[in-house]
Amino acid sequence: MRTYRELFAVVEFRAIFIAQCLANGAAAAGSLALGTVTYAATGNAALTGLSMFGGPLIRLAASWFTSSAADLLRPRQALMAVAAVTCAADLPQAVPGLPWWARFALLALPWIAMAATSGSMLGLVSDILPKDSYVFGRATLNLAVGGMQVAGYGLGGLLLVALTTSGLFLAAAGAAGVAVLVVYRGVGDHPPRVTGHSLVGRSHEVNRALLGSPLLRPVFLAGCVPNGLVVGCESLFIPFGGRAAGYLMAVTAAGMLAGDVLVGRVLPVAARTWLVEPLRFLLAAPYVLFLAHPPLLAALPLGFLASAGYAASLPLQERLLTHTGPDVRGQVLGLYSTAMLAMQGIAAVLAGLLAQRLGAGPTGASTAIGIMGCASLIVTVTLIPGLRRTRPSRPRASADEITAKLS
């Protein structure tokens, strides 16, 4: 598949795309409402940030025990379950006066559900599309994620003017409820990839095999650590740019989308797999220049170029599919996406602490951005030898061994 017309002609992919748009829009709106309520109740900026962006850490902890559900459940059931749990968690959030600690407990529910089933959607995409079209499909879903986050926060901000936070929670619950119906009507009833295993036992077994593999561990690290450190750079845009930080956020979002389109839609398979390291260098190198404290006009193109490097995650996911068996595909992709999100949250905290240590204001933030960019480059260079083991030109004997072990 080389065109969007061909891609969206697949009925099940079209349903998954629409459901993802609804789910991400609901998540963005619900997160905005929860952050508003938490700050009003506690006046604590740290708790407010945790309520909006701490979910991936919950997801990471839960995935160690539940990630195999992505292969043990029928994909349609898994996708419906995530949307239904999100809807069920948003509805009681709409109750006025609900204690903030109860809101945090409700916040955890969708992230635990995503930890168990996040790989189901990606695994299903790899099943319903031709072998060499996964990257194209995944890049297109990335457009849904990025676009609907922007739309969700933007629309949520407008709705907060006209509605209460309770009304915004209800709107988020409604969007998640519609996603359940879209999946039910548009996704076929595929069988589970594996049966006869316990949830926790298989989760532990496969996760240990994946993270302990000298073949696959570099792929996981390359997909999570360098881009997580760069997200730490982006988390300092507000102290660096002040009121103009929105421009930086906008150009980095545009750069990410441009990279996804280029790698997922334009480049052939042979080209994109050899671009993993160059794209990772592109991701970090522009931020190293922040050590020179560039003005905003110079920082804008640097942010755009750097964010195009996020597209390296697409061929890395393709390598994971190549070197693992189909019966663990959901758990493999789910663990990858969970670890990537968690590393972003960790790096954002580290970047903030570093900026505080270097002194408040644009100068300290700029220096911290440069240091985080250097750290990302160092990790990228360190992982090059390990990534060579999964290049297409390498023998597949070791890949077959790990596939058999995981299966």
Coordinates of N, CA and C in Angstrom, one line a residue, residues 106-198:
L106 N -9.7 7.1 40.0 CA -10.4 6.9 38.7 C -9.4 7.1 37.5
L107 N -8.5 8.1 37.7 CA -7.5 8.3 36.6 C -6.7 7.0 36.3
A108 N -6.4 6.2 37.3 CA -5.6 5.0 37.1 C -6.2 4.0 36.2
L109 N -7.6 3.9 36.3 CA -8.3 2.8 35.6 C -8.0 2.7 34.1
P110 N -8.2 3.8 33.3 CA -7.9 3.7 31.9 C -6.5 3.3 31.6
W111 N -5.5 3.8 32.4 CA -4.1 3.5 32.1 C -3.8 2.1 32.4
I112 N -4.4 1.5 33.4 CA -4.2 0.1 33.7 C -4.8 -0.7 32.5
A113 N -6.0 -0.3 32.0 CA -6.6 -1.0 30.9 C -5.7 -0.9 29.7
M114 N -5.1 0.3 29.4 CA -4.2 0.4 28.3 C -2.9 -0.4 28.5
A115 N -2.4 -0.5 29.7 CA -1.3 -1.4 29.9 C -1.5 -2.8 29.5
A116 N -2.8 -3.3 29.7 CA -3.1 -4.7 29.4 C -3.4 -4.9 27.9
T117 N -3.9 -3.9 27.3 CA -4.4 -4.1 25.9 C -3.8 -3.2 24.8
S118 N -2.9 -2.3 25.2 CA -2.4 -1.3 24.2 C -1.8 -2.0 22.9
G119 N -1.2 -3.2 23.1 CA -0.6 -3.8 22.0 C -1.6 -4.5 21.1
S120 N -2.9 -4.7 21.5 CA -3.9 -5.3 20.7 C -4.1 -4.5 19.4
M121 N -4.2 -3.2 19.5 CA -4.5 -2.4 18.4 C -3.4 -2.4 17.4
L122 N -2.1 -2.3 17.9 CA -1.0 -2.3 17.0 C -0.8 -3.7 16.3
G123 N -1.0 -4.7 17.1 CA -0.9 -6.1 16.6 C -2.0 -6.3 15.5
L124 N -3.2 -5.8 15.8 CA -4.2 -6.0 14.8 C -3.9 -5.3 13.5
V125 N -3.3 -4.1 13.6 CA -2.9 -3.3 12.4 C -1.9 -4.1 11.6
S126 N -1.0 -4.7 12.3 CA 0.0 -5.5 11.6 C -0.6 -6.8 10.9
D127 N -1.7 -7.3 11.4 CA -2.4 -8.4 10.9 C -3.3 -8.1 9.7
I128 N -3.9 -7.0 9.7 CA -4.9 -6.7 8.6 C -4.3 -6.0 7.4
L129 N -3.0 -5.4 7.6 CA -2.4 -4.8 6.5 C -1.3 -5.7 5.9
P130 N -1.0 -5.5 4.6 CA 0.2 -6.3 4.1 C 1.4 -6.1 4.8
K131 N 2.3 -7.0 4.7 CA 3.5 -7.1 5.6 C 4.3 -5.7 5.6
D132 N 4.6 -5.2 4.4 CA 5.4 -4.0 4.3 C 4.6 -2.7 4.5
S133 N 3.3 -2.8 4.9 CA 2.5 -1.6 5.0 C 2.3 -1.2 6.5
Y134 N 2.9 -2.0 7.4 CA 2.7 -1.7 8.8 C 3.2 -0.2 9.1
V135 N 4.4 0.1 8.7 CA 4.9 1.4 9.0 C 4.0 2.5 8.4
F136 N 3.5 2.3 7.2 CA 2.6 3.3 6.7 C 1.3 3.4 7.5
G137 N 0.7 2.3 8.0 CA -0.4 2.3 8.8 C -0.1 3.0 10.2
R138 N 1.0 2.6 10.8 CA 1.4 3.2 12.1 C 1.6 4.7 12.0
A139 N 2.3 5.1 10.9 CA 2.5 6.5 10.7 C 1.2 7.3 10.6
T140 N 0.2 6.7 9.9 CA -1.1 7.3 9.8 C -1.8 7.4 11.1
L141 N -1.7 6.4 11.9 CA -2.3 6.4 13.3 C -1.6 7.5 14.1
N142 N -0.3 7.7 13.9 CA 0.4 8.8 14.6 C -0.2 10.1 14.3
L143 N -0.7 10.3 13.0 CA -1.3 11.5 12.7 C -2.6 11.7 13.5
A144 N -3.3 10.6 13.7 CA -4.5 10.7 14.5 C -4.2 11.1 16.0
V145 N -3.1 10.5 16.5 CA -2.8 10.8 17.9 C -2.4 12.3 18.0
G146 N -1.4 12.7 17.2 CA -1.0 14.1 17.3 C -2.1 15.1 17.0
G147 N -2.8 14.8 15.9 CA -3.9 15.8 15.5 C -5.0 15.9 16.5
M148 N -5.4 14.8 17.1 CA -6.5 14.8 18.0 C -6.1 15.3 19.4
Q149 N -4.8 15.2 19.7 CA -4.3 15.8 21.0 C -4.4 17.3 20.9
V150 N -4.0 17.9 19.7 CA -4.1 19.3 19.5 C -5.6 19.7 19.5
A151 N -6.4 18.9 18.8 CA -7.8 19.3 18.7 C -8.5 19.1 20.0
G152 N -8.1 18.0 20.7 CA -8.8 17.8 22.0 C -8.5 18.9 23.0
Y153 N -7.2 19.3 23.1 CA -6.9 20.4 24.1 C -7.5 21.7 23.6
G154 N -7.5 22.0 22.3 CA -8.1 23.2 21.8 C -9.5 23.3 22.0
L155 N -10.3 22.2 21.6 CA -11.7 22.2 21.8 C -12.1 22.1 23.3
G156 N -11.3 21.4 24.1 CA -11.5 21.4 25.5 C -11.4 22.8 26.1
G157 N -10.4 23.5 25.7 CA -10.2 24.9 26.2 C -11.4 25.8 25.9
L158 N -11.9 25.6 24.6 CA -13.1 26.4 24.3 C -14.3 25.9 25.1
L159 N -14.5 24.6 25.3 CA -15.6 24.1 26.0 C -15.6 24.5 27.5
L160 N -14.4 24.7 28.0 CA -14.3 25.1 29.4 C -14.9 26.5 29.6
V161 N -14.8 27.3 28.5 CA -15.4 28.7 28.6 C -16.9 28.6 28.7
A162 N -17.5 27.7 27.9 CA -19.0 27.6 27.8 C -19.5 26.6 28.8
L163 N -18.7 25.6 29.2 CA -19.2 24.5 30.1 C -18.4 24.5 31.4
T164 N -18.9 23.7 32.4 CA -18.1 23.5 33.6 C -17.2 22.3 33.3
T165 N -16.3 22.0 34.2 CA -15.5 20.8 34.1 C -16.3 19.6 34.0
S166 N -17.4 19.6 34.7 CA -18.3 18.4 34.7 C -18.8 18.2 33.3
G167 N -19.2 19.2 32.6 CA -19.6 19.1 31.2 C -18.5 18.6 30.3
L168 N -17.3 19.0 30.6 CA -16.2 18.5 29.8 C -15.9 17.0 30.0
F169 N -16.0 16.6 31.2 CA -15.9 15.2 31.5 C -17.0 14.4 30.8
L170 N -18.2 14.9 30.8 CA -19.3 14.2 30.1 C -19.0 14.1 28.6
A171 N -18.5 15.2 28.0 CA -18.2 15.2 26.6 C -17.1 14.1 26.3
A172 N -16.1 14.0 27.2 CA -15.0 13.0 27.0 C -15.6 11.6 27.1
A173 N -16.5 11.4 28.1 CA -17.1 10.1 28.2 C -18.0 9.7 27.0
G174 N -18.6 10.7 26.5 CA -19.4 10.5 25.3 C -18.6 10.1 24.1
A175 N -17.4 10.7 23.9 CA -16.5 10.4 22.8 C -16.0 9.0 23.0
A176 N -15.6 8.6 24.2 CA -15.2 7.2 24.4 C -16.3 6.2 24.2
G177 N -17.5 6.5 24.6 CA -18.6 5.6 24.3 C -18.9 5.4 22.8
V178 N -18.7 6.5 22.0 CA -18.9 6.3 20.6 C -17.8 5.4 20.0
A179 N -16.6 5.5 20.6 CA -15.5 4.7 20.1 C -15.8 3.2 20.3
V180 N -16.5 2.9 21.4 CA -16.9 1.5 21.7 C -17.8 1.0 20.5
L181 N -18.7 1.8 20.1 CA -19.6 1.4 19.0 C -18.9 1.3 17.7
V182 N -18.0 2.2 17.4 CA -17.2 2.2 16.2 C -16.4 0.9 16.1
V183 N -15.7 0.5 17.2 CA -15.0 -0.8 17.2 C -15.9 -2.0 17.0
Y184 N -17.0 -1.9 17.7 CA -18.0 -3.1 17.6 C -18.5 -3.3 16.2
R185 N -18.8 -2.2 15.5 CA -19.4 -2.2 14.2 C -18.3 -2.4 13.1
G186 N -17.1 -1.9 13.3 CA -16.1 -1.9 12.2 C -15.0 -2.9 12.3
V187 N -14.8 -3.5 13.4 CA -13.7 -4.5 13.6 C -14.2 -5.9 13.7
G188 N -13.6 -6.8 12.9 CA -14.1 -8.2 12.9 C -13.7 -8.9 14.2
D189 N -14.3 -10.0 14.4 CA -14.0 -10.8 15.6 C -12.8 -11.8 15.4
H190 N -11.6 -11.2 15.5 CA -10.4 -12.1 15.3 C -10.2 -12.9 16.5
P191 N -9.6 -14.1 16.4 CA -9.3 -14.9 17.5 C -8.1 -14.4 18.3
P192 N -7.9 -14.8 19.6 CA -6.7 -14.4 20.3 C -5.5 -15.0 19.7
R193 N -4.3 -14.4 19.8 CA -3.1 -14.9 19.2 C -2.6 -16.2 20.0
V194 N -2.9 -16.3 21.2 CA -2.5 -17.4 22.0 C -3.5 -17.7 23.1
T195 N -3.6 -19.0 23.5 CA -4.5 -19.4 24.5 C -3.8 -20.4 25.5
G196 N -4.4 -20.6 26.6 CA -3.9 -21.6 27.6 C -2.8 -21.1 28.5
H197 N -2.6 -19.8 28.6 CA -1.6 -19.2 29.5 C -2.2 -18.3 30.5
S198 N -1.6 -18.2 31.7 CA -2.0 -17.2 32.7 C -1.6 -15.8 32.3

